[in-house]
């Protein structure tokens, strides 16, 4: 569930995807997004020839941090309305089955570890740069969430220009390095660009202003990663998101070069995700399979006659 798209898939207990649907997100309204999710879930279940009661487990991936005390979603400015108390609890109605809510970038890291570049790598981070910015952390082969589930909220790193508290909804790093930050930087230099993609496309064509914006973007990412490397010492940094993956050809080289001047030892490998936009979906699949299998086993034991 993101600002731009909703991606939903129904898989069996082997992990094979039976039905999948992707749609532009109705994220401008909490109620509309819940309705959209419910309609999509019903559609994929019907298309698979099943009923809602056949769904063992639903896994939702969203930006931000789930506040379990209030049922709100914190630090998710791209999903307005979800910061209200009880907002997350509406997800129980989407499939009517037990559900798990996880941070979307954490799920992307899980997906990368199960199906992508992180497979077999015990220490790596997945850094998503797009409409928002976040990071999933894998330590000793396991997802690390932190004390309150907020590990990896690097949007709030004090990287960039200006006052770190100027936009507490987004964070300083996200304000300058997200898609909106890229287009704002271009506008300040007199370039008209509707999207960050326009800026990167112009840079590939040699546009001098766009190249300045890309250089600043690489510098912001390198400084943020310098803090990550100093604390976590990852072996691998996987870049994802609409900017991190799609503009990797413009960013990986400069970021690696600048990072080498900012860290004590040789910087980690930096590579774009090979999973593309499916990283979160595949992470949800990998994360949910083990839990779903346990639920099915427990139910089978409960209905089995003794002896």
PDB file of C-alpha atoms in Angstrom:
ATOM      1  CA  UNK A   1       0.000   0.000   0.000  1.00  0.00           C
ATOM      2  CA  UNK A   2       1.665   3.231  -1.121  1.00  0.00           C
ATOM      3  CA  UNK A   3       0.889   6.692  -2.376  1.00  0.00           C
ATOM      4  CA  UNK A   4       1.171   5.674  -6.020  1.00  0.00           C
ATOM      5  CA  UNK A   5       0.158   2.011  -6.260  1.00  0.00           C
ATOM      6  CA  UNK A   6      -1.560  -0.838  -4.482  1.00  0.00           C
ATOM      7  CA  UNK A   7      -0.238  -4.311  -5.335  1.00  0.00           C
ATOM      8  CA  UNK A   8      -2.065  -7.399  -4.139  1.00  0.00           C
ATOM      9  CA  UNK A   9      -1.435 -11.096  -4.712  1.00  0.00           C
ATOM     10  CA  UNK A  10      -3.004 -14.337  -3.530  1.00  0.00           C
ATOM     11  CA  UNK A  11      -0.597 -17.220  -2.992  1.00  0.00           C
ATOM     12  CA  UNK A  12      -0.905 -20.812  -1.877  1.00  0.00           C
ATOM     13  CA  UNK A  13       1.083 -22.419   0.939  1.00  0.00           C
ATOM     14  CA  UNK A  14       3.804 -23.484  -1.489  1.00  0.00           C
ATOM     15  CA  UNK A  15       4.389 -19.819  -2.325  1.00  0.00           C
ATOM     16  CA  UNK A  16       3.029 -19.874  -5.856  1.00  0.00           C
ATOM     17  CA  UNK A  17       1.044 -16.772  -6.769  1.00  0.00           C
ATOM     18  CA  UNK A  18      -2.409 -17.720  -8.080  1.00  0.00           C
ATOM     19  CA  UNK A  19      -3.816 -14.256  -8.824  1.00  0.00           C
ATOM     20  CA  UNK A  20      -2.316 -10.790  -8.778  1.00  0.00           C
ATOM     21  CA  UNK A  21      -3.681  -7.276  -9.313  1.00  0.00           C
ATOM     22  CA  UNK A  22      -1.952  -3.874  -9.396  1.00  0.00           C
ATOM     23  CA  UNK A  23      -3.869  -0.569  -9.363  1.00  0.00           C
ATOM     24  CA  UNK A  24      -3.183   3.137  -8.881  1.00  0.00           C
ATOM     25  CA  UNK A  25      -3.684   3.824  -5.195  1.00  0.00           C
ATOM     26  CA  UNK A  26      -6.593   5.763  -3.720  1.00  0.00           C
ATOM     27  CA  UNK A  27      -4.270   6.818  -0.925  1.00  0.00           C
ATOM     28  CA  UNK A  28      -5.653  10.335  -0.689  1.00  0.00           C
ATOM     29  CA  UNK A  29      -8.377   9.043   1.633  1.00  0.00           C
ATOM     30  CA  UNK A  30      -8.162   6.432   4.380  1.00  0.00           C
ATOM     31  CA  UNK A  31     -11.728   5.253   3.734  1.00  0.00           C
ATOM     32  CA  UNK A  32     -11.248   5.040  -0.031  1.00  0.00           C
ATOM     33  CA  UNK A  33      -8.046   3.039   0.324  1.00  0.00           C
ATOM     34  CA  UNK A  34      -9.724   0.540   2.657  1.00  0.00           C
ATOM     35  CA  UNK A  35     -12.575   0.178   0.156  1.00  0.00           C
ATOM     36  CA  UNK A  36     -10.073  -0.334  -2.654  1.00  0.00           C
ATOM     37  CA  UNK A  37      -8.207  -3.006  -0.718  1.00  0.00           C
ATOM     38  CA  UNK A  38     -11.444  -4.792   0.152  1.00  0.00           C
ATOM     39  CA  UNK A  39     -12.603  -4.776  -3.461  1.00  0.00           C
ATOM     40  CA  UNK A  40      -9.235  -6.019  -4.727  1.00  0.00           C
ATOM     41  CA  UNK A  41      -9.096  -8.772  -2.136  1.00  0.00           C
ATOM     42  CA  UNK A  42     -12.590  -9.947  -3.045  1.00  0.00           C
ATOM     43  CA  UNK A  43     -11.702  -9.883  -6.739  1.00  0.00           C
ATOM     44  CA  UNK A  44      -8.557 -12.013  -6.430  1.00  0.00           C
ATOM     45  CA  UNK A  45     -10.270 -14.508  -4.120  1.00  0.00           C
ATOM     46  CA  UNK A  46     -13.170 -14.905  -6.553  1.00  0.00           C
ATOM     47  CA  UNK A  47     -10.834 -15.185  -9.540  1.00  0.00           C
ATOM     48  CA  UNK A  48      -8.988 -17.984  -7.752  1.00  0.00           C
ATOM     49  CA  UNK A  49     -12.259 -19.858  -7.267  1.00  0.00           C
ATOM     50  CA  UNK A  50     -12.199 -19.441  -3.484  1.00  0.00           C
ATOM     51  CA  UNK A  51     -14.220 -17.714  -0.787  1.00  0.00           C
ATOM     52  CA  UNK A  52     -13.081 -15.216   1.825  1.00  0.00           C
ATOM     53  CA  UNK A  53     -13.071 -17.959   4.468  1.00  0.00           C
ATOM     54  CA  UNK A  54     -10.388 -19.808   2.523  1.00  0.00           C
ATOM     55  CA  UNK A  55      -7.834 -17.058   3.182  1.00  0.00           C
ATOM     56  CA  UNK A  56      -5.556 -18.136   6.026  1.00  0.00           C
ATOM     57  CA  UNK A  57      -3.590 -14.922   6.534  1.00  0.00           C
ATOM     58  CA  UNK A  58      -3.278 -11.429   5.060  1.00  0.00           C
ATOM     59  CA  UNK A  59      -0.013  -9.476   5.176  1.00  0.00           C
ATOM     60  CA  UNK A  60      -0.127  -5.715   4.612  1.00  0.00           C
ATOM     61  CA  UNK A  61       2.894  -3.581   3.839  1.00  0.00           C
ATOM     62  CA  UNK A  62       2.637   0.165   4.507  1.00  0.00           C
ATOM     63  CA  UNK A  63       4.979   3.086   5.064  1.00  0.00           C
ATOM     64  CA  UNK A  64       5.531   4.213   8.626  1.00  0.00           C
ATOM     65  CA  UNK A  65       5.315   2.546  12.011  1.00  0.00           C
ATOM     66  CA  UNK A  66       2.280   0.799  13.504  1.00  0.00           C
ATOM     67  CA  UNK A  67       1.444   2.234  16.934  1.00  0.00           C
ATOM     68  CA  UNK A  68      -0.109  -0.830  18.525  1.00  0.00           C
ATOM     69  CA  UNK A  69      -1.395   1.107  21.534  1.00  0.00           C
ATOM     70  CA  UNK A  70      -3.564   3.466  19.478  1.00  0.00           C
ATOM     71  CA  UNK A  71      -4.049   1.518  16.240  1.00  0.00           C
ATOM     72  CA  UNK A  72      -2.589   4.436  14.272  1.00  0.00           C
ATOM     73  CA  UNK A  73       0.084   4.498  11.602  1.00  0.00           C
ATOM     74  CA  UNK A  74       2.897   6.897  12.483  1.00  0.00           C
ATOM     75  CA  UNK A  75       5.453   8.516  10.177  1.00  0.00           C
ATOM     76  CA  UNK A  76       3.447   7.856   7.009  1.00  0.00           C
ATOM     77  CA  UNK A  77       2.647  11.281   5.513  1.00  0.00           C
ATOM     78  CA  UNK A  78       1.910   9.735   2.112  1.00  0.00           C
ATOM     79  CA  UNK A  79      -1.114   7.936   3.604  1.00  0.00           C
ATOM     80  CA  UNK A  80      -3.302  10.711   5.036  1.00  0.00           C
ATOM     81  CA  UNK A  81      -5.869   9.626   7.596  1.00  0.00           C
ATOM     82  CA  UNK A  82      -3.921   6.585   8.737  1.00  0.00           C
ATOM     83  CA  UNK A  83      -2.403   8.569  11.611  1.00  0.00           C
ATOM     84  CA  UNK A  84      -5.803   8.614  13.358  1.00  0.00           C
ATOM     85  CA  UNK A  85      -6.444   6.238  16.291  1.00  0.00           C
ATOM     86  CA  UNK A  86      -7.928   2.930  15.163  1.00  0.00           C
ATOM     87  CA  UNK A  87      -7.121   3.482  11.482  1.00  0.00           C
ATOM     88  CA  UNK A  88      -5.066   0.301  11.151  1.00  0.00           C
ATOM     89  CA  UNK A  89      -7.805  -1.817  12.735  1.00  0.00           C
ATOM     90  CA  UNK A  90      -9.969  -1.310   9.625  1.00  0.00           C
ATOM     91  CA  UNK A  91      -7.638  -3.710   7.823  1.00  0.00           C
ATOM     92  CA  UNK A  92      -9.311  -6.566   9.697  1.00  0.00           C
ATOM     93  CA  UNK A  93     -12.315  -6.090   7.418  1.00  0.00           C
ATOM     94  CA  UNK A  94     -10.375  -6.397   4.157  1.00  0.00           C
ATOM     95  CA  UNK A  95     -10.292 -10.203   4.064  1.00  0.00           C
ATOM     96  CA  UNK A  96     -11.884 -11.120   7.397  1.00  0.00           C
ATOM     97  CA  UNK A  97      -8.874 -13.317   8.144  1.00  0.00           C
ATOM     98  CA  UNK A  98      -6.046 -12.876  10.644  1.00  0.00           C
ATOM     99  CA  UNK A  99      -3.661 -10.211   9.407  1.00  0.00           C
ATOM    100  CA  UNK A 100      -0.153  -8.876   9.939  1.00  0.00           C
ATOM    101  CA  UNK A 101       0.952  -5.302   9.305  1.00  0.00           C
ATOM    102  CA  UNK A 102       4.602  -4.644   8.476  1.00  0.00           C
ATOM    103  CA  UNK A 103       6.568  -1.653   7.272  1.00  0.00           C
ATOM    104  CA  UNK A 104       6.802  -1.831   3.496  1.00  0.00           C
ATOM    105  CA  UNK A 105      10.560  -1.265   3.283  1.00  0.00           C
ATOM    106  CA  UNK A 106      11.132  -3.894   5.964  1.00  0.00           C
ATOM    107  CA  UNK A 107       9.151  -6.282   3.781  1.00  0.00           C
ATOM    108  CA  UNK A 108      11.250  -5.267   0.776  1.00  0.00           C
ATOM    109  CA  UNK A 109      14.354  -6.225   2.747  1.00  0.00           C
ATOM    110  CA  UNK A 110      12.780  -9.589   3.571  1.00  0.00           C
ATOM    111  CA  UNK A 111      11.942 -10.072  -0.099  1.00  0.00           C
ATOM    112  CA  UNK A 112      15.483  -9.151  -1.103  1.00  0.00           C
ATOM    113  CA  UNK A 113      16.861 -11.663   1.372  1.00  0.00           C
ATOM    114  CA  UNK A 114      14.578 -14.428   0.165  1.00  0.00           C
ATOM    115  CA  UNK A 115      14.560 -13.861  -3.592  1.00  0.00           C
ATOM    116  CA  UNK A 116      17.096 -11.175  -4.503  1.00  0.00           C
ATOM    117  CA  UNK A 117      20.568  -9.790  -3.957  1.00  0.00           C
ATOM    118  CA  UNK A 118      20.375 -10.290  -0.189  1.00  0.00           C
ATOM    119  CA  UNK A 119      20.040 -14.064  -0.449  1.00  0.00           C
ATOM    120  CA  UNK A 120      22.866 -15.572   1.589  1.00  0.00           C
ATOM    121  CA  UNK A 121      24.094 -12.139   2.776  1.00  0.00           C
ATOM    122  CA  UNK A 122      23.869 -11.973   6.600  1.00  0.00           C
ATOM    123  CA  UNK A 123      24.281  -8.200   6.966  1.00  0.00           C
ATOM    124  CA  UNK A 124      22.652  -5.856   4.478  1.00  0.00           C
ATOM    125  CA  UNK A 125      20.275  -2.909   4.233  1.00  0.00           C
ATOM    126  CA  UNK A 126      17.564  -2.151   1.698  1.00  0.00           C
ATOM    127  CA  UNK A 127      17.271   1.594   1.118  1.00  0.00           C
ATOM    128  CA  UNK A 128      14.145   2.781  -0.681  1.00  0.00           C
ATOM    129  CA  UNK A 129      14.252   6.245  -2.238  1.00  0.00           C
ATOM    130  CA  UNK A 130      11.089   7.351  -4.001  1.00  0.00           C
ATOM    131  CA  UNK A 131       7.945   9.191  -2.947  1.00  0.00           C
ATOM    132  CA  UNK A 132       9.223   8.520   0.569  1.00  0.00           C
ATOM    133  CA  UNK A 133      12.475   7.249   2.031  1.00  0.00           C
ATOM    134  CA  UNK A 134      13.012   4.284   4.334  1.00  0.00           C
ATOM    135  CA  UNK A 135      15.387   1.453   5.115  1.00  0.00           C
ATOM    136  CA  UNK A 136      15.031  -2.207   6.026  1.00  0.00           C
ATOM    137  CA  UNK A 137      17.824  -3.652   8.156  1.00  0.00           C
ATOM    138  CA  UNK A 138      18.935  -7.290   8.121  1.00  0.00           C
ATOM    139  CA  UNK A 139      21.413  -8.363  10.817  1.00  0.00           C
ATOM    140  CA  UNK A 140      22.663 -11.939  11.078  1.00  0.00           C
ATOM    141  CA  UNK A 141      20.098 -12.896   8.443  1.00  0.00           C
ATOM    142  CA  UNK A 142      17.142 -11.572  10.438  1.00  0.00           C
ATOM    143  CA  UNK A 143      15.034  -8.454  10.038  1.00  0.00           C
ATOM    144  CA  UNK A 144      15.833  -5.877  12.722  1.00  0.00           C
ATOM    145  CA  UNK A 145      12.909  -3.627  13.742  1.00  0.00           C
ATOM    146  CA  UNK A 146      14.224  -1.831  16.821  1.00  0.00           C
ATOM    147  CA  UNK A 147      12.505  -1.244  20.167  1.00  0.00           C
ATOM    148  CA  UNK A 148       9.397   0.445  18.689  1.00  0.00           C
ATOM    149  CA  UNK A 149       9.509  -0.865  15.135  1.00  0.00           C
ATOM    150  CA  UNK A 150      11.139   2.340  13.893  1.00  0.00           C
ATOM    151  CA  UNK A 151      14.586   1.018  12.982  1.00  0.00           C
ATOM    152  CA  UNK A 152      15.440   2.216   9.502  1.00  0.00           C
ATOM    153  CA  UNK A 153      13.393   5.437   9.533  1.00  0.00           C
ATOM    154  CA  UNK A 154      16.303   7.236   7.878  1.00  0.00           C
ATOM    155  CA  UNK A 155      13.976   9.873   6.423  1.00  0.00           C
ATOM    156  CA  UNK A 156      14.680  11.723   9.670  1.00  0.00           C
ATOM    157  CA  UNK A 157      18.460  11.752   9.365  1.00  0.00           C
ATOM    158  CA  UNK A 158      19.746  15.359   9.510  1.00  0.00           C
ATOM    159  CA  UNK A 159      21.006  15.267   5.921  1.00  0.00           C
ATOM    160  CA  UNK A 160      20.378  18.205   3.612  1.00  0.00           C
ATOM    161  CA  UNK A 161      20.001  21.943   3.909  1.00  0.00           C
ATOM    162  CA  UNK A 162      18.013  24.010   6.372  1.00  0.00           C
ATOM    163  CA  UNK A 163      16.322  23.283   9.676  1.00  0.00           C
ATOM    164  CA  UNK A 164      15.953  19.562  10.560  1.00  0.00           C
ATOM    165  CA  UNK A 165      12.654  20.346  12.320  1.00  0.00           C
ATOM    166  CA  UNK A 166      11.164  22.288   9.395  1.00  0.00           C
ATOM    167  CA  UNK A 167       8.972  19.380   8.299  1.00  0.00           C
ATOM    168  CA  UNK A 168       8.466  16.860  11.082  1.00  0.00           C
ATOM    169  CA  UNK A 169       5.981  14.896   8.970  1.00  0.00           C
ATOM    170  CA  UNK A 170       8.624  13.968   6.400  1.00  0.00           C
ATOM    171  CA  UNK A 171      12.045  14.379   7.979  1.00  0.00           C
ATOM    172  CA  UNK A 172      15.022  16.336   6.697  1.00  0.00           C
ATOM    173  CA  UNK A 173      16.600  13.675   4.470  1.00  0.00           C
ATOM    174  CA  UNK A 174      13.272  12.774   2.865  1.00  0.00           C
ATOM    175  CA  UNK A 175      12.459  16.441   2.311  1.00  0.00           C
ATOM    176  CA  UNK A 176      15.530  16.928   0.119  1.00  0.00           C
ATOM    177  CA  UNK A 177      16.073  13.484  -1.425  1.00  0.00           C
ATOM    178  CA  UNK A 178      12.594  12.078  -2.121  1.00  0.00           C
ATOM    179  CA  UNK A 179      10.855  12.544  -5.475  1.00  0.00           C
ATOM    180  CA  UNK A 180       9.312  15.816  -4.284  1.00  0.00           C
ATOM    181  CA  UNK A 181      12.732  16.956  -3.083  1.00  0.00           C
ATOM    182  CA  UNK A 182      14.259  16.269  -6.493  1.00  0.00           C
ATOM    183  CA  UNK A 183      11.615  18.274  -8.366  1.00  0.00           C
ATOM    184  CA  UNK A 184      11.877  21.093  -5.812  1.00  0.00           C
ATOM    185  CA  UNK A 185      15.663  21.217  -6.280  1.00  0.00           C
ATOM    186  CA  UNK A 186      15.176  21.379 -10.045  1.00  0.00           C
ATOM    187  CA  UNK A 187      12.660  24.219  -9.676  1.00  0.00           C
ATOM    188  CA  UNK A 188      15.093  26.215  -7.535  1.00  0.00           C
ATOM    189  CA  UNK A 189      17.596  25.989 -10.386  1.00  0.00           C
ATOM    190  CA  UNK A 190      15.012  27.148 -12.909  1.00  0.00           C
ATOM    191  CA  UNK A 191      14.181  23.763 -14.431  1.00  0.00           C
ATOM    192  CA  UNK A 192      10.559  22.855 -15.038  1.00  0.00           C
ATOM    193  CA  UNK A 193       9.983  19.180 -14.214  1.00  0.00           C
ATOM    194  CA  UNK A 194       6.703  17.567 -13.288  1.00  0.00           C
ATOM    195  CA  UNK A 195       8.306  14.428 -11.871  1.00  0.00           C
ATOM    196  CA  UNK A 196      11.658  13.226 -10.613  1.00  0.00           C
ATOM    197  CA  UNK A 197      11.749  10.914 -13.624  1.00  0.00           C
ATOM    198  CA  UNK A 198      11.735  13.981 -15.874  1.00  0.00           C
ATOM    199  CA  UNK A 199      14.835  15.251 -14.088  1.00  0.00           C
ATOM    200  CA  UNK A 200      16.714  11.970 -14.405  1.00  0.00           C
ATOM    201  CA  UNK A 201      15.703  11.568 -18.046  1.00  0.00           C
ATOM    202  CA  UNK A 202      17.036  15.062 -18.756  1.00  0.00           C
ATOM    203  CA  UNK A 203      20.275  14.227 -16.965  1.00  0.00           C
ATOM    204  CA  UNK A 204      20.727  11.209 -19.232  1.00  0.00           C
ATOM    205  CA  UNK A 205      20.395  13.594 -22.171  1.00  0.00           C
ATOM    206  CA  UNK A 206      23.172  15.778 -20.753  1.00  0.00           C
ATOM    207  CA  UNK A 207      21.042  18.648 -19.410  1.00  0.00           C
ATOM    208  CA  UNK A 208      23.385  20.714 -17.230  1.00  0.00           C
ATOM    209  CA  UNK A 209      20.747  21.719 -14.662  1.00  0.00           C
ATOM    210  CA  UNK A 210      19.453  18.181 -14.309  1.00  0.00           C
ATOM    211  CA  UNK A 211      23.004  16.930 -13.805  1.00  0.00           C
ATOM    212  CA  UNK A 212      23.430  19.407 -10.941  1.00  0.00           C
ATOM    213  CA  UNK A 213      20.272  18.048  -9.318  1.00  0.00           C
ATOM    214  CA  UNK A 214      21.489  14.469  -9.725  1.00  0.00           C
ATOM    215  CA  UNK A 215      24.845  15.404  -8.214  1.00  0.00           C
ATOM    216  CA  UNK A 216      23.113  16.900  -5.178  1.00  0.00           C
ATOM    217  CA  UNK A 217      20.900  13.803  -4.872  1.00  0.00           C
ATOM    218  CA  UNK A 218      23.942  11.524  -4.921  1.00  0.00           C
ATOM    219  CA  UNK A 219      25.582  13.689  -2.267  1.00  0.00           C
ATOM    220  CA  UNK A 220      22.531  13.508   0.018  1.00  0.00           C
ATOM    221  CA  UNK A 221      22.313   9.710  -0.325  1.00  0.00           C
ATOM    222  CA  UNK A 222      26.053   9.287   0.282  1.00  0.00           C
ATOM    223  CA  UNK A 223      25.926  11.332   3.489  1.00  0.00           C
ATOM    224  CA  UNK A 224      22.923   9.375   4.748  1.00  0.00           C
ATOM    225  CA  UNK A 225      24.630   6.066   3.973  1.00  0.00           C
ATOM    226  CA  UNK A 226      27.763   7.246   5.782  1.00  0.00           C
ATOM    227  CA  UNK A 227      25.760   7.274   9.011  1.00  0.00           C
ATOM    228  CA  UNK A 228      24.243   3.881   8.228  1.00  0.00           C
ATOM    229  CA  UNK A 229      27.660   2.357   7.493  1.00  0.00           C
ATOM    230  CA  UNK A 230      29.204   3.805  10.645  1.00  0.00           C
ATOM    231  CA  UNK A 231      26.524   2.228  12.835  1.00  0.00           C
ATOM    232  CA  UNK A 232      25.633  -1.034  11.068  1.00  0.00           C
ATOM    233  CA  UNK A 233      28.640  -1.892   8.852  1.00  0.00           C
ATOM    234  CA  UNK A 234      26.539  -3.699   6.214  1.00  0.00           C
ATOM    235  CA  UNK A 235      28.124  -5.847   3.538  1.00  0.00           C
ATOM    236  CA  UNK A 236      25.589  -4.739   0.944  1.00  0.00           C
ATOM    237  CA  UNK A 237      23.335  -1.752   0.306  1.00  0.00           C
ATOM    238  CA  UNK A 238      20.411  -2.508  -2.011  1.00  0.00           C
ATOM    239  CA  UNK A 239      18.840   0.571  -3.585  1.00  0.00           C
ATOM    240  CA  UNK A 240      15.122   0.387  -4.295  1.00  0.00           C
ATOM    241  CA  UNK A 241      12.161   2.671  -4.771  1.00  0.00           C
ATOM    242  CA  UNK A 242      11.210   4.798  -7.744  1.00  0.00           C
ATOM    243  CA  UNK A 243      14.468   6.758  -7.581  1.00  0.00           C
ATOM    244  CA  UNK A 244      16.859   4.270  -5.994  1.00  0.00           C
ATOM    245  CA  UNK A 245      16.186   1.538  -8.545  1.00  0.00           C
ATOM    246  CA  UNK A 246      15.159   3.438 -11.670  1.00  0.00           C
ATOM    247  CA  UNK A 247      17.921   6.056 -11.463  1.00  0.00           C
ATOM    248  CA  UNK A 248      20.612   3.636 -10.293  1.00  0.00           C
ATOM    249  CA  UNK A 249      22.601   4.156 -13.490  1.00  0.00           C
ATOM    250  CA  UNK A 250      23.040   7.811 -12.488  1.00  0.00           C
ATOM    251  CA  UNK A 251      23.456   7.354  -8.745  1.00  0.00           C
ATOM    252  CA  UNK A 252      25.364   4.180  -7.833  1.00  0.00           C
ATOM    253  CA  UNK A 253      28.737   5.334  -9.161  1.00  0.00           C
ATOM    254  CA  UNK A 254      28.719   8.835  -7.646  1.00  0.00           C
ATOM    255  CA  UNK A 255      27.264   7.602  -4.348  1.00  0.00           C
ATOM    256  CA  UNK A 256      29.929   4.892  -4.033  1.00  0.00           C
ATOM    257  CA  UNK A 257      32.694   7.352  -4.882  1.00  0.00           C
ATOM    258  CA  UNK A 258      31.549   9.958  -2.363  1.00  0.00           C
ATOM    259  CA  UNK A 259      30.833   7.397   0.312  1.00  0.00           C
ATOM    260  CA  UNK A 260      34.432   6.187   0.090  1.00  0.00           C
ATOM    261  CA  UNK A 261      35.526   9.626   1.304  1.00  0.00           C
ATOM    262  CA  UNK A 262      33.069   9.608   4.211  1.00  0.00           C
ATOM    263  CA  UNK A 263      33.635   6.224   5.884  1.00  0.00           C
ATOM    264  CA  UNK A 264      36.584   4.740   7.738  1.00  0.00           C
ATOM    265  CA  UNK A 265      36.868   1.526   5.756  1.00  0.00           C
ATOM    266  CA  UNK A 266      36.021   0.471   2.223  1.00  0.00           C
ATOM    267  CA  UNK A 267      32.329   1.186   1.550  1.00  0.00           C
ATOM    268  CA  UNK A 268      29.898  -1.690   1.120  1.00  0.00           C
ATOM    269  CA  UNK A 269      28.666  -2.872  -2.254  1.00  0.00           C
ATOM    270  CA  UNK A 270      25.847  -0.686  -3.538  1.00  0.00           C
ATOM    271  CA  UNK A 271      23.524  -2.284  -6.094  1.00  0.00           C
ATOM    272  CA  UNK A 272      20.002  -1.626  -7.398  1.00  0.00           C
ATOM    273  CA  UNK A 273      17.377  -4.187  -6.493  1.00  0.00           C
ATOM    274  CA  UNK A 274      16.741  -6.911  -9.040  1.00  0.00           C
ATOM    275  CA  UNK A 275      13.169  -7.310  -7.774  1.00  0.00           C
ATOM    276  CA  UNK A 276      11.953  -3.901  -8.908  1.00  0.00           C
ATOM    277  CA  UNK A 277       8.543  -2.838  -7.652  1.00  0.00           C
ATOM    278  CA  UNK A 278       7.805  -6.422  -6.553  1.00  0.00           C
ATOM    279  CA  UNK A 279      10.247  -6.343  -3.616  1.00  0.00           C
ATOM    280  CA  UNK A 280       7.565  -5.449  -1.040  1.00  0.00           C
ATOM    281  CA  UNK A 281       5.055  -7.930  -2.449  1.00  0.00           C
ATOM    282  CA  UNK A 282       7.596 -10.752  -2.445  1.00  0.00           C
ATOM    283  CA  UNK A 283       8.646  -9.810   1.069  1.00  0.00           C
ATOM    284  CA  UNK A 284       5.047 -10.024   2.244  1.00  0.00           C
ATOM    285  CA  UNK A 285       4.826 -13.438   0.596  1.00  0.00           C
ATOM    286  CA  UNK A 286       8.015 -14.700   2.232  1.00  0.00           C
ATOM    287  CA  UNK A 287       7.067 -13.240   5.615  1.00  0.00           C
ATOM    288  CA  UNK A 288       3.529 -14.587   5.542  1.00  0.00           C
ATOM    289  CA  UNK A 289       4.232 -18.129   4.353  1.00  0.00           C
ATOM    290  CA  UNK A 290       5.791 -19.391   7.571  1.00  0.00           C
ATOM    291  CA  UNK A 291       3.029 -17.895   9.722  1.00  0.00           C
ATOM    292  CA  UNK A 292       0.282 -19.195   7.438  1.00  0.00           C
ATOM    293  CA  UNK A 293       1.726 -22.692   7.446  1.00  0.00           C
ATOM    294  CA  UNK A 294       1.855 -22.658  11.248  1.00  0.00           C
ATOM    295  CA  UNK A 295      -1.796 -21.548  11.389  1.00  0.00           C
ATOM    296  CA  UNK A 296      -2.885 -24.333   9.047  1.00  0.00           C
ATOM    297  CA  UNK A 297      -0.959 -26.885  11.090  1.00  0.00           C
ATOM    298  CA  UNK A 298      -2.461 -25.643  14.357  1.00  0.00           C
ATOM    299  CA  UNK A 299      -5.979 -25.857  12.922  1.00  0.00           C
ATOM    300  CA  UNK A 300      -5.346 -29.354  11.615  1.00  0.00           C
ATOM    301  CA  UNK A 301      -4.147 -30.481  15.035  1.00  0.00           C
ATOM    302  CA  UNK A 302      -7.146 -28.857  16.732  1.00  0.00           C
ATOM    303  CA  UNK A 303      -9.680 -30.786  14.627  1.00  0.00           C
ATOM    304  CA  UNK A 304      -7.787 -34.086  14.603  1.00  0.00           C
ATOM    305  CA  UNK A 305      -9.200 -36.766  16.929  1.00  0.00           C
ATOM    306  CA  UNK A 306      -6.912 -37.671  19.817  1.00  0.00           C
ATOM    307  CA  UNK A 307      -4.635 -40.666  19.338  1.00  0.00           C
TER     308      UNK A 307
END
